[in-house]
Coordinates of C-alpha atoms in Angstrom, one line a residue:
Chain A
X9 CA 11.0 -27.1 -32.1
X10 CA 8.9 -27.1 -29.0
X11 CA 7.6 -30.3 -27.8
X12 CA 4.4 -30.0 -24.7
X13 CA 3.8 -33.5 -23.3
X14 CA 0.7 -33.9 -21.3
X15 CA 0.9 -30.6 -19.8
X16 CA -1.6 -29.9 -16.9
X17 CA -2.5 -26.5 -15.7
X18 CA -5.6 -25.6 -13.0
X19 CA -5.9 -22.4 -11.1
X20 CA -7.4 -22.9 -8.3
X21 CA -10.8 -25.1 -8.8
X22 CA -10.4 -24.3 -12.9
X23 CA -8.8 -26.9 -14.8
X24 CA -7.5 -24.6 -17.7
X25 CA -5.3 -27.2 -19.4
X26 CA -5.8 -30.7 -19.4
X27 CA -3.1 -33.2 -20.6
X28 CA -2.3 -31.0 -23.8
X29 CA 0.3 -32.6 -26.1
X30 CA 1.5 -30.2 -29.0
X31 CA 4.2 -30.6 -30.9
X32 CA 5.0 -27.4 -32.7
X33 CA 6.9 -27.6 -36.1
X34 CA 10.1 -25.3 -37.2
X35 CA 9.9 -22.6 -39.8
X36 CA 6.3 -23.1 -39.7
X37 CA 3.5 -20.7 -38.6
X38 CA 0.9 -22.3 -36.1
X39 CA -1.8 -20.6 -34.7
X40 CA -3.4 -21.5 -31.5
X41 CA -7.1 -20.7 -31.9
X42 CA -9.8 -21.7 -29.5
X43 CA -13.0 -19.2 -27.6
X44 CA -12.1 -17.2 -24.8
X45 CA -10.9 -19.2 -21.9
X46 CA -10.1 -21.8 -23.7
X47 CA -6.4 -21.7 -22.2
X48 CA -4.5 -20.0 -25.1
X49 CA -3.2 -17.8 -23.2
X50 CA -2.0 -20.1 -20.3
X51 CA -0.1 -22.5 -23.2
X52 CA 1.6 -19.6 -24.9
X53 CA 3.1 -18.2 -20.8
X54 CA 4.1 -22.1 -20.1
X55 CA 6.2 -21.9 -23.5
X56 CA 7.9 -18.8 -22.4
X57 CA 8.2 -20.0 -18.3
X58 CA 5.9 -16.9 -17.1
X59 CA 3.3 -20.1 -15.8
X60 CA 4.4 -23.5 -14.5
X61 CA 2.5 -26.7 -15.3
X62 CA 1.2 -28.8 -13.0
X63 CA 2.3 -31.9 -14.5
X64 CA 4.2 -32.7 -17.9
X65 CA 6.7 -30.8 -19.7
X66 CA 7.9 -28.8 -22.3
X67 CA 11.0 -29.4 -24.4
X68 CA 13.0 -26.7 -26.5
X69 CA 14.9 -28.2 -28.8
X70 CA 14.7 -31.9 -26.9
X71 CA 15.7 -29.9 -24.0
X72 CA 13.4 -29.7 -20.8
X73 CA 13.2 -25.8 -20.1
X74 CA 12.2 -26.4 -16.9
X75 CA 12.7 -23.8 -14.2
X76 CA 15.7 -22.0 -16.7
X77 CA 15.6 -19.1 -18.2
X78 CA 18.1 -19.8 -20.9
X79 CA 15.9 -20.7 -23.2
X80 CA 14.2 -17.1 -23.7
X81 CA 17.1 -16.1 -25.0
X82 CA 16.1 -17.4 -27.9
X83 CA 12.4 -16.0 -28.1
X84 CA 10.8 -13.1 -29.0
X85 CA 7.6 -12.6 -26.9
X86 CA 4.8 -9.9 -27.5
X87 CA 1.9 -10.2 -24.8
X88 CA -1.5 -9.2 -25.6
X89 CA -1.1 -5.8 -23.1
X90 CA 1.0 -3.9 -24.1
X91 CA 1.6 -2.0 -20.8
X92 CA 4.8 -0.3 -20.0
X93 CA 6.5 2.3 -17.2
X94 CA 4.8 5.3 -17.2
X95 CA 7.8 7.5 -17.2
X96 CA 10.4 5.4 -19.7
X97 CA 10.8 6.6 -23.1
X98 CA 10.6 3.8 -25.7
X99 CA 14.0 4.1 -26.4
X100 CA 14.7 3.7 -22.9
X101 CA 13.1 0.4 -22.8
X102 CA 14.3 -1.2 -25.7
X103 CA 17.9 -0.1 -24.5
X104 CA 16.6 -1.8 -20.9
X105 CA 15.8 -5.0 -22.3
X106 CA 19.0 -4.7 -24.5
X107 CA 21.1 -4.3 -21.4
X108 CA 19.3 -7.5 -19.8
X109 CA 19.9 -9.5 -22.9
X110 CA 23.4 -9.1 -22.4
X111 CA 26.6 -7.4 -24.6
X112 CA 25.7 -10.0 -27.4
X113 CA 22.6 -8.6 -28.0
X114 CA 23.4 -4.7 -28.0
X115 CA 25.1 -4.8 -31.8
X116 CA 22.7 -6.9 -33.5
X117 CA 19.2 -5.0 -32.7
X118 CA 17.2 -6.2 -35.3
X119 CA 15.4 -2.4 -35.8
X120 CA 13.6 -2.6 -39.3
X121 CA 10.2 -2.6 -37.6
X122 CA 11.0 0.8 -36.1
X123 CA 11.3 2.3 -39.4
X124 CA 8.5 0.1 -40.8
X125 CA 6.3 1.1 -38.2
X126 CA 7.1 4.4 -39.0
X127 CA 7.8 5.0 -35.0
X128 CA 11.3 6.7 -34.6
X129 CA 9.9 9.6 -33.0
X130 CA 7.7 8.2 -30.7
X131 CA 10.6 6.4 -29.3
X132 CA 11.8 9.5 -27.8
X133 CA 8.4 10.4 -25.8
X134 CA 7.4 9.0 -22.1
X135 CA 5.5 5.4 -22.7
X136 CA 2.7 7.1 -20.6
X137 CA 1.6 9.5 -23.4
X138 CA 1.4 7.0 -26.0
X139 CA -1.5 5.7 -27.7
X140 CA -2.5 2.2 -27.3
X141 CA -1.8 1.3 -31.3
X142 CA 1.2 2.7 -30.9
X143 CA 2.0 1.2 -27.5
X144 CA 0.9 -2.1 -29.7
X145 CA 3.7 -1.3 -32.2
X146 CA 6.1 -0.8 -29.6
X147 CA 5.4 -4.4 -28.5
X148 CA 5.8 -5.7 -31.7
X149 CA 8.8 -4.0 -32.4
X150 CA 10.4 -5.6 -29.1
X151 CA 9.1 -9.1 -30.0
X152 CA 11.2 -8.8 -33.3
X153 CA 13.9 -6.9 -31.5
X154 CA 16.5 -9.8 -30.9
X155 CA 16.3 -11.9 -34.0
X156 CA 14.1 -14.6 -32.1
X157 CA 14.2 -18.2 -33.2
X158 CA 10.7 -18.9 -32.0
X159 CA 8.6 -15.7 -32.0
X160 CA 5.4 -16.0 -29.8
X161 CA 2.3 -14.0 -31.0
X162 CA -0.8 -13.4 -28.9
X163 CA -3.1 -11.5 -30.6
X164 CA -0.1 -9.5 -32.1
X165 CA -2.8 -7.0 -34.5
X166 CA -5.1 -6.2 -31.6
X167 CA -5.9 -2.5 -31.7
X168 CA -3.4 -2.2 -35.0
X169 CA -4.6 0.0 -37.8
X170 CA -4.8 -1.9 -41.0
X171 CA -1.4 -0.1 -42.1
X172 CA 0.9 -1.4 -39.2
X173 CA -1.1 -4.5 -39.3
X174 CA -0.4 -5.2 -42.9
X175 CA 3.5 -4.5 -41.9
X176 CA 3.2 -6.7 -39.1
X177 CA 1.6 -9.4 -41.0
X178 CA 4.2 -9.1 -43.7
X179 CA 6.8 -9.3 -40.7
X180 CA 5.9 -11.8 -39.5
X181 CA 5.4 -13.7 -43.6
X182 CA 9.0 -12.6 -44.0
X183 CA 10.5 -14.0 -40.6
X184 CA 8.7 -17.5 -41.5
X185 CA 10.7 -17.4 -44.7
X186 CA 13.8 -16.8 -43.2
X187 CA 13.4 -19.9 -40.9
X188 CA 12.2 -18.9 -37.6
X189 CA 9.3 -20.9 -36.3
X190 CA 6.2 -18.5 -35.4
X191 CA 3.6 -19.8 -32.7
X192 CA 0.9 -17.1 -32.6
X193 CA -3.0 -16.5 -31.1
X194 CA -5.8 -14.7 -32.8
X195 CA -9.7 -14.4 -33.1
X196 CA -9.0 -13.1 -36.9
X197 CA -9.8 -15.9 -38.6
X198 CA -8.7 -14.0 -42.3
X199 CA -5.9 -13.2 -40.8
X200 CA -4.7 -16.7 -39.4
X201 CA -5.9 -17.7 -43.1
X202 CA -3.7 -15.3 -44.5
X203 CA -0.4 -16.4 -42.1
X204 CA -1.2 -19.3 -40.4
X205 CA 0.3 -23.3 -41.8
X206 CA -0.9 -25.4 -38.8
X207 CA -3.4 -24.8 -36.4
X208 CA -4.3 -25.7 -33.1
X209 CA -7.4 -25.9 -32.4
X210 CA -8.1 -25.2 -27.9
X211 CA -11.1 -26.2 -26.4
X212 CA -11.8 -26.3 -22.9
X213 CA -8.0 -27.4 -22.0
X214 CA -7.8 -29.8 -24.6
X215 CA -6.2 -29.8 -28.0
X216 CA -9.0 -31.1 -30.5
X217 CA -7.4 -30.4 -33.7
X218 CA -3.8 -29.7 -34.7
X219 CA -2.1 -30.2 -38.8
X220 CA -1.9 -28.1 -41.7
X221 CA -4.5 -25.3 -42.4
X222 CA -5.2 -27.1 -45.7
X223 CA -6.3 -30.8 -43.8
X224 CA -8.5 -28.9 -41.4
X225 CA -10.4 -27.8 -44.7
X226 CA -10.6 -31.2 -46.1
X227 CA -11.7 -33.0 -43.3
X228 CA -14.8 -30.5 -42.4
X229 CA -15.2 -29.8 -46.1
X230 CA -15.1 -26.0 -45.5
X231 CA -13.2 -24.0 -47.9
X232 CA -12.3 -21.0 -45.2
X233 CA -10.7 -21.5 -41.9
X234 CA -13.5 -19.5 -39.6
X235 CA -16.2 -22.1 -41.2
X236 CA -14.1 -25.1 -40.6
X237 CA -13.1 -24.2 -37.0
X238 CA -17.2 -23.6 -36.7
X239 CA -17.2 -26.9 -37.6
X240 CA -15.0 -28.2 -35.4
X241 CA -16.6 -26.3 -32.4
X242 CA -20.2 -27.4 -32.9
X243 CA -19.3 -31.0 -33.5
X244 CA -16.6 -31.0 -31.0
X245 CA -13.5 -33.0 -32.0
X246 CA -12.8 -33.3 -35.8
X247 CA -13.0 -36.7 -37.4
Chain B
X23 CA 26.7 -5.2 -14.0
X24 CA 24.2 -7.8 -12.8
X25 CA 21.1 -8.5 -13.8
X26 CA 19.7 -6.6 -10.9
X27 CA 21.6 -3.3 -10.7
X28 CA 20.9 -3.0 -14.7
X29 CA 16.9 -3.7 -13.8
X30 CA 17.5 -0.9 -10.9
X31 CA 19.3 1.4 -13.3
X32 CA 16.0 1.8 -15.5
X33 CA 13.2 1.1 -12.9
X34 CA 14.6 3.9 -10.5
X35 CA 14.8 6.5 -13.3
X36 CA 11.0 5.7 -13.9
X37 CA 10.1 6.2 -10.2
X38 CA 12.7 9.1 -9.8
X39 CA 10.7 10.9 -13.1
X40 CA 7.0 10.1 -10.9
X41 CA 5.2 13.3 -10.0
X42 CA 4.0 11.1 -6.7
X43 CA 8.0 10.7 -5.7
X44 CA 8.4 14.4 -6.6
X45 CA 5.3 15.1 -4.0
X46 CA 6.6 12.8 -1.6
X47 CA 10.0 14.8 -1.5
X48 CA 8.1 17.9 -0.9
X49 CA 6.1 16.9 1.9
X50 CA 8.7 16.1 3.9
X51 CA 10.2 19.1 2.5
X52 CA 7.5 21.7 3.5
X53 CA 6.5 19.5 7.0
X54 CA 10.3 19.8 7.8
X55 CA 10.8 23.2 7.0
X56 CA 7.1 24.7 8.9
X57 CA 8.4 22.8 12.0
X58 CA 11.5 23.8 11.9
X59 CA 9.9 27.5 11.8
X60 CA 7.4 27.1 14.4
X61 CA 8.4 24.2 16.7
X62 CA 10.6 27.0 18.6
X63 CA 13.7 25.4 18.7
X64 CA 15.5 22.3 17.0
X65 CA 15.0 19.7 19.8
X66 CA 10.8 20.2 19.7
X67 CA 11.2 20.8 16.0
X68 CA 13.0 17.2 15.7
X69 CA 10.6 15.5 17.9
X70 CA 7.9 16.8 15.7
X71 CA 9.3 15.4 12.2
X72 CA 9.5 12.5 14.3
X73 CA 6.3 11.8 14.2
X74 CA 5.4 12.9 10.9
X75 CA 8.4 9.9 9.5
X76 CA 7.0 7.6 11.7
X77 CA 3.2 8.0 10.4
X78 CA 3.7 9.2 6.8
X79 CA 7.1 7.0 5.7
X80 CA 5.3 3.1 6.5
X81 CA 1.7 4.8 4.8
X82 CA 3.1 6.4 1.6
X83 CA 6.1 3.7 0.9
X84 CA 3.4 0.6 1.3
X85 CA 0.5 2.1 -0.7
X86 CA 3.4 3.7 -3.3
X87 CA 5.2 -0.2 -3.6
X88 CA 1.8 -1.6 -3.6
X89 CA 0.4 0.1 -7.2
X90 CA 3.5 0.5 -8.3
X91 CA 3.9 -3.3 -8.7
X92 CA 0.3 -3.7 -9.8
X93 CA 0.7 -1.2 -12.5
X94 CA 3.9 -2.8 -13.4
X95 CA 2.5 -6.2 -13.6
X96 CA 2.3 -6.4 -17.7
X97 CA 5.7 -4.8 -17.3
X98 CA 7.4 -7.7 -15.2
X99 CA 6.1 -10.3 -17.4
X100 CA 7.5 -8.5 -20.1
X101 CA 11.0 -8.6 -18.6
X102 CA 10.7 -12.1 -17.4
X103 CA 10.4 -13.1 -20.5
X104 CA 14.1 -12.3 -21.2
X105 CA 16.5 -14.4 -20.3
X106 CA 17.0 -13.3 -16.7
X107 CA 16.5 -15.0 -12.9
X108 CA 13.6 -14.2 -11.5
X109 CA 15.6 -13.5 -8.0
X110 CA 17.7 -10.9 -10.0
X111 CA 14.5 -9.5 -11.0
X112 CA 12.7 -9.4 -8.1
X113 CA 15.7 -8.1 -6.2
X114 CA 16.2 -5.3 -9.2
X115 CA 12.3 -4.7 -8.4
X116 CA 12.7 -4.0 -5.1
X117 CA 15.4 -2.1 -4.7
X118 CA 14.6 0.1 -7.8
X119 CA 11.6 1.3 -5.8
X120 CA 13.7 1.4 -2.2
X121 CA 16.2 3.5 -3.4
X122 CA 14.1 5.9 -5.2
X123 CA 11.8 6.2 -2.1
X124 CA 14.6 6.5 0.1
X125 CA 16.6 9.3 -1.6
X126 CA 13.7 11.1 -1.7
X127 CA 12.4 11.0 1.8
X128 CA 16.4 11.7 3.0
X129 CA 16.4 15.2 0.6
X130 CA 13.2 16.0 1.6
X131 CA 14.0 15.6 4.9
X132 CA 17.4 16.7 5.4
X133 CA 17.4 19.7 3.3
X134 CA 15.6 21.9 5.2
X135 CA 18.1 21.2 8.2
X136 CA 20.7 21.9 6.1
X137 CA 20.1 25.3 5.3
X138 CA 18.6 25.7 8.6
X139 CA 22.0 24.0 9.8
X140 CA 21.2 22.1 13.9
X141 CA 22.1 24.1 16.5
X142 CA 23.1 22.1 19.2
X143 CA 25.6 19.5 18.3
X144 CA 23.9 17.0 20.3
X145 CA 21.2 16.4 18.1
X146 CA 23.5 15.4 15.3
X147 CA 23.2 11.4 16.4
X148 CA 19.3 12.1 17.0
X149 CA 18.8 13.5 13.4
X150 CA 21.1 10.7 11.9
X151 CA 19.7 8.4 13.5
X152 CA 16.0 9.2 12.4
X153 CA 17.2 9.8 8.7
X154 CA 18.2 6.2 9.6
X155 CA 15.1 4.9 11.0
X156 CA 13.2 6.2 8.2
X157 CA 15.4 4.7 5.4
X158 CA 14.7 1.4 7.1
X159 CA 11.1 2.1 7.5
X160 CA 11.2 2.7 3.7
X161 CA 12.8 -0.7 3.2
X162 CA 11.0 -2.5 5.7
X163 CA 7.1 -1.4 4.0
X164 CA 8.7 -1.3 0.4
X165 CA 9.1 -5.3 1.3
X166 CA 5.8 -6.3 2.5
X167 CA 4.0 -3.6 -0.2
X168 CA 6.1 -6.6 -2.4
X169 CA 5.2 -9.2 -0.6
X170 CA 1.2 -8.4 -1.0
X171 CA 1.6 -7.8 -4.5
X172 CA 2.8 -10.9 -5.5
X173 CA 0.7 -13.3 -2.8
X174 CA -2.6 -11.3 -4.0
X175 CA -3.8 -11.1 -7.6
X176 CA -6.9 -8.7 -6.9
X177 CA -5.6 -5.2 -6.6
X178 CA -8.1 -3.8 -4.2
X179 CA -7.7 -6.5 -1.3
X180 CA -4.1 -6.2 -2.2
X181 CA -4.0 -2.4 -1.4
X182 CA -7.4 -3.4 1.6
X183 CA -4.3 -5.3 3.2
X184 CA -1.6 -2.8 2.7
X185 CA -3.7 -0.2 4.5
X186 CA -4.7 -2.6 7.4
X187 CA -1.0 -3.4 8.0
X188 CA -0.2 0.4 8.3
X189 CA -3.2 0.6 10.4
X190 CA -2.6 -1.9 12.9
X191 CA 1.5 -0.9 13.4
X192 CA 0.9 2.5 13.2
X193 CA -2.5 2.7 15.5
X194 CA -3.9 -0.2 16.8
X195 CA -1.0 -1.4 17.7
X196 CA -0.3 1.0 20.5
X197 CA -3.8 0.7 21.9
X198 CA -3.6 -2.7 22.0
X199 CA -0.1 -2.4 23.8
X200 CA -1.7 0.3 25.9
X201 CA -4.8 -1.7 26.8
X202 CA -2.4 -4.7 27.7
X203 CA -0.4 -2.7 30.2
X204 CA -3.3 -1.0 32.2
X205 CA -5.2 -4.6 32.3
X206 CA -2.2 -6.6 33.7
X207 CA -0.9 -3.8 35.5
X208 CA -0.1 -5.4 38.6
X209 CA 2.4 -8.4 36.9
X210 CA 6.1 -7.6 35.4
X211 CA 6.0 -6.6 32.3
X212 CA 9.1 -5.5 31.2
X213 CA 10.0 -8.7 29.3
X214 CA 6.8 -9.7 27.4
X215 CA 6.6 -5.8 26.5
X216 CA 10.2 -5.8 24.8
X217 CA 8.9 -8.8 22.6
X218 CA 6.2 -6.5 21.9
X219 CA 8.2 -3.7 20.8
X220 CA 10.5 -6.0 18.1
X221 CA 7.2 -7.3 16.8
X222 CA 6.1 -3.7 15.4
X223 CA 8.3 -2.2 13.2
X224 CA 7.2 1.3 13.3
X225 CA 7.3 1.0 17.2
X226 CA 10.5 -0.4 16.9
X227 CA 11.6 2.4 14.5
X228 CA 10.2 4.7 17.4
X229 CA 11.9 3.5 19.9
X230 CA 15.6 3.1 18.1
X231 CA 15.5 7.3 17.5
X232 CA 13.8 7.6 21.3
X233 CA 17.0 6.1 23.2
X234 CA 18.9 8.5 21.0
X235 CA 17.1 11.6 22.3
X236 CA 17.3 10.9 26.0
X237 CA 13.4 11.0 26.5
X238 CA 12.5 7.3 25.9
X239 CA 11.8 7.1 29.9
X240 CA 8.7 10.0 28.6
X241 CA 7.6 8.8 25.4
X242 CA 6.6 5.4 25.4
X243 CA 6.4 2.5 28.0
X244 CA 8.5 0.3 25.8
X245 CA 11.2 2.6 24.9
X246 CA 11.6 3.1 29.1
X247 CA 11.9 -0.6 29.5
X248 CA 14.4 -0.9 27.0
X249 CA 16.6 2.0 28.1
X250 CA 16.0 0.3 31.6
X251 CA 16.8 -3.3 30.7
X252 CA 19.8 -2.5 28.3
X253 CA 21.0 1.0 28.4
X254 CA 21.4 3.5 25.5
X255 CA 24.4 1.4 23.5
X256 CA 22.9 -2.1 23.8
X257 CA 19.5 -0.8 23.5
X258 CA 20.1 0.8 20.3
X259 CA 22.0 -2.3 19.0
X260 CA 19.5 -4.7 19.5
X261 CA 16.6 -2.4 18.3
X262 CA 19.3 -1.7 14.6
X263 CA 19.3 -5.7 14.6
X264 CA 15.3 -6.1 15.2
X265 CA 15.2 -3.6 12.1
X266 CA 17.6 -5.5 9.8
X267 CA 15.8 -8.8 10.6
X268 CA 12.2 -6.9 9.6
X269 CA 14.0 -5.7 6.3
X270 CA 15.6 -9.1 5.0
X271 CA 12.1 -11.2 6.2
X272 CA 8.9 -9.9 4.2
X273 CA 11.8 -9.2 1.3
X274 CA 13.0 -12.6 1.2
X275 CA 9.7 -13.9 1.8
X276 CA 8.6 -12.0 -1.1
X277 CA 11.2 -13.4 -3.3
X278 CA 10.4 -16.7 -2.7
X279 CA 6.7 -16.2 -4.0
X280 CA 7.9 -14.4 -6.5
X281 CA 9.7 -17.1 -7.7
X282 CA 7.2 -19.5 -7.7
X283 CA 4.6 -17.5 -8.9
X284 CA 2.6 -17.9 -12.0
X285 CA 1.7 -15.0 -14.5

């Protein structure tokens, strides 16, 4: 589904990416793990066309996204802030990004998180006043909003209580099964146990590992994920 | 609708809802009104809120553009990672804060000579005019408040910068213009000084409304000169065009960063 070819990334002195090929599989969930800085981050905004590489290139679909924006169309994206206007309602936003997506999009909101979340009425309340799980939820709730092909994750149960995480989790189970490919970041390692197929594994700019959950295990004869990506990180690139 | 007007639509109504647009409003409300009162007379009165737009309109609208984009930085990404252009955005960006700003500053302004109502006729072209002058002023600081925010990723040197800019059109500026005349005092000046004038913005703004009041020849050297060189119509026609060409630049300079910007 998405195809990065030697993609190249510095900021300034910082090299954050360095010649990353990944090639990320359809109605599959891969999670991009790595430490802090590690350029998770950086890969996931390339994807969507928030940050430009420096050399390589991304394909959608065998399709170069380039400078387009066509693309997102076709993505759901929740960032890791979850930072709005001050004086919008929630409702107002989602009917904002509604109106930007076009006439299309307006009749086929896909809203089930709303009630899942259990946040109808805090739609109707200034973004400002909310709380940050429930600006969180609100974030979610847009990612999901559009019936996305390829939803893009980072760190989507940050600051969740286990409830909404649990519905999130199961969300995001349930959009897997219905096709759509899920390419998502976390430091949870029982969560990316509990959702994640393939991983990625990101260490300083370049991808050391990437298969199935299950291989990872084999090779570094670990039987959890957070021992095996210890593993990985102490002896650097896995066999 | 395009792109832009339906990211304008929702970004206004946030700035509209702002208590710091609602404060602004006032301001220029209560400064209006007290001159109005006390000036003794609607020509001083004028001359008076004159000066307030001139020195509260660049400070307020560059500081206001400049957090309002820094607080809306999670916000933009956000949005641009719908399927929009980033031109359409950053032009939906600015002119939901310019128009906000602007109809604010106008009611603020204008109400209080409204009910007050101008009693001599002439000073209808003076007072549309500066309602003018500080529309464009709002337009003109809204653009480079943009252009800062998106060429500077560390909010404090962003907002350091915005506050030197005001500073050196609003203040240093005329020193430095002063310091120039009394130094070379004995050359012609009249030329190099009307460059001068278009290069500053808030002079220029100052001396647009000044040829309209009939008192550039005692407020201001440049405003004499141009009166002087070009007379009232031509004066105020190349001094409109000066403003235009400082709205589209730090706007269209802003866009293009924008655009190639990474988030």
């Amino acid at each position: 589904m998405i195809d990065i070819r030697r993609v190249e990334k510095a900021f300034g002195a910082q090299r954050v990416l360095q010649a990353v090929d990944l090639a990320i599989a359809p109605a599959r969930v891969t999670a991009i793990v790595g430490p802090n800085g590690a350029g998770k981050t950086t890969l996931i905004k390339m994807i969507v066309g928030l940050v430009r590489p420096d050399a390589g290139e991304i394909r959608f679909d065998g399709v170069p996204i380039g400078d387009g924006h066509a693309h997102r169309a076709r993505i759901g994206y929740m960032p890791q802030i979850a930072r709005f206007p001050d004086n919008l309602t929630g409702a107002e936003l989602l009917a904002m990004l509604t109106d930007l997506r076009g006439a299309a999009c307006a009749a086929r909101r896909d809203e089930t998180l709303i009630g899942a979340l259990g946040i109808e009425r805090e739609l109707s309340k200034p973004l400002r006043v909310l709380s940050g799980g429930t600006r969180q939820k609100v974030n979610a709730v847009i990612a999901f909003l559009f019936h996305p092909e390829l939803l893009i994750l980072d760190e989507p149960t940050a600051g969740l209580d286990p409830v909404a995480s649990s519905t999130l989790k199961d969300a995001i189970l349930a959009s897997r099964g219905a096709g759509r490919t899920v390419l998502l970041t976390s430091h949870n390692m029982g969560e990316l146990e509990e959702l994640a197929d393939d991983v990625a594994f990101l260490l300083d700019g370049c991808v050391r590992y990437h298969g199935p959950v299950h291989e990872l295990k084999r090779r570094t004869r670990q039987s959890n994920l957070e021992r095996a990506i210890a593993e990985v990180m102490l002896r650097g690139v896995a066999a | 609708m395009t792109t832009m007007w339906k990211m304008v639509r929702y970004q206004a109504r946030d700035v509209a809802r702002s208590r710091w647009l609602a404060a602004y409003t006032l301001f220029f409300a209560a400064a209006t009104e007290g001159l109005l009162r006390f000036a003794g007379g609607s020509a001083q009165a004028l001359a008076s809120v004159a000066s307030v737009v001139m020195f509260v309109v660049p400070l307020a609208t560059i500081v206001f553009g400049t957090v309002y984009v820094y607080n809306a930085r999670e916000f933009i990404e956000l949005v641009l990672a719908q399927p929009v252009r980033r031109r359409q955005l950053f032009a939906g960006l600015y002119l939901g804060l310019v128009l906000p700003l602007a109809v604010g500053f106008v009611v603020g302004l204008g109400l209080p000579f409204a009910l007050h109502g101008v009693d001599d006729p002439a000073l209808r072209a003076p007072l549309a005019t500066l309602i003018a002058v500080g529309v464009a002023l709002t337009a003109i600081f809204t653009g480079i408040a943009l252009l800062i925010a998106v060429r500077t990723d560390d909010r404090l040197r962003a907002l350091g910068a915005a506050i030197g800019i005001w500073l050196a059109c609003s203040l240093v500026y005329d020193g430095v213009v002063l310091l120039l005349v009394a130094t070379f005092a004995d050359y012609q000046l009249e030329r190099p000084m009307i460059a001068l004038m278009l290069a500053n913005p808030v002079d220029l703004a100052r001396v647009a409304l000044l040829l309209q009041l009939d008192a550039a020849a005692l407020m201001g050297y440049t405003g004499a000169v141009l009166q002087r060189f070009l007379g009232t119509a031509a004066g105020t026609a190349t001094a409109a065009a000066a403003l235009a060409l400082w709205i589209a630049a730090p706007a269209t300079l802003g866009a293009r960063a924008f655009r190639r910007k990474d988030f």
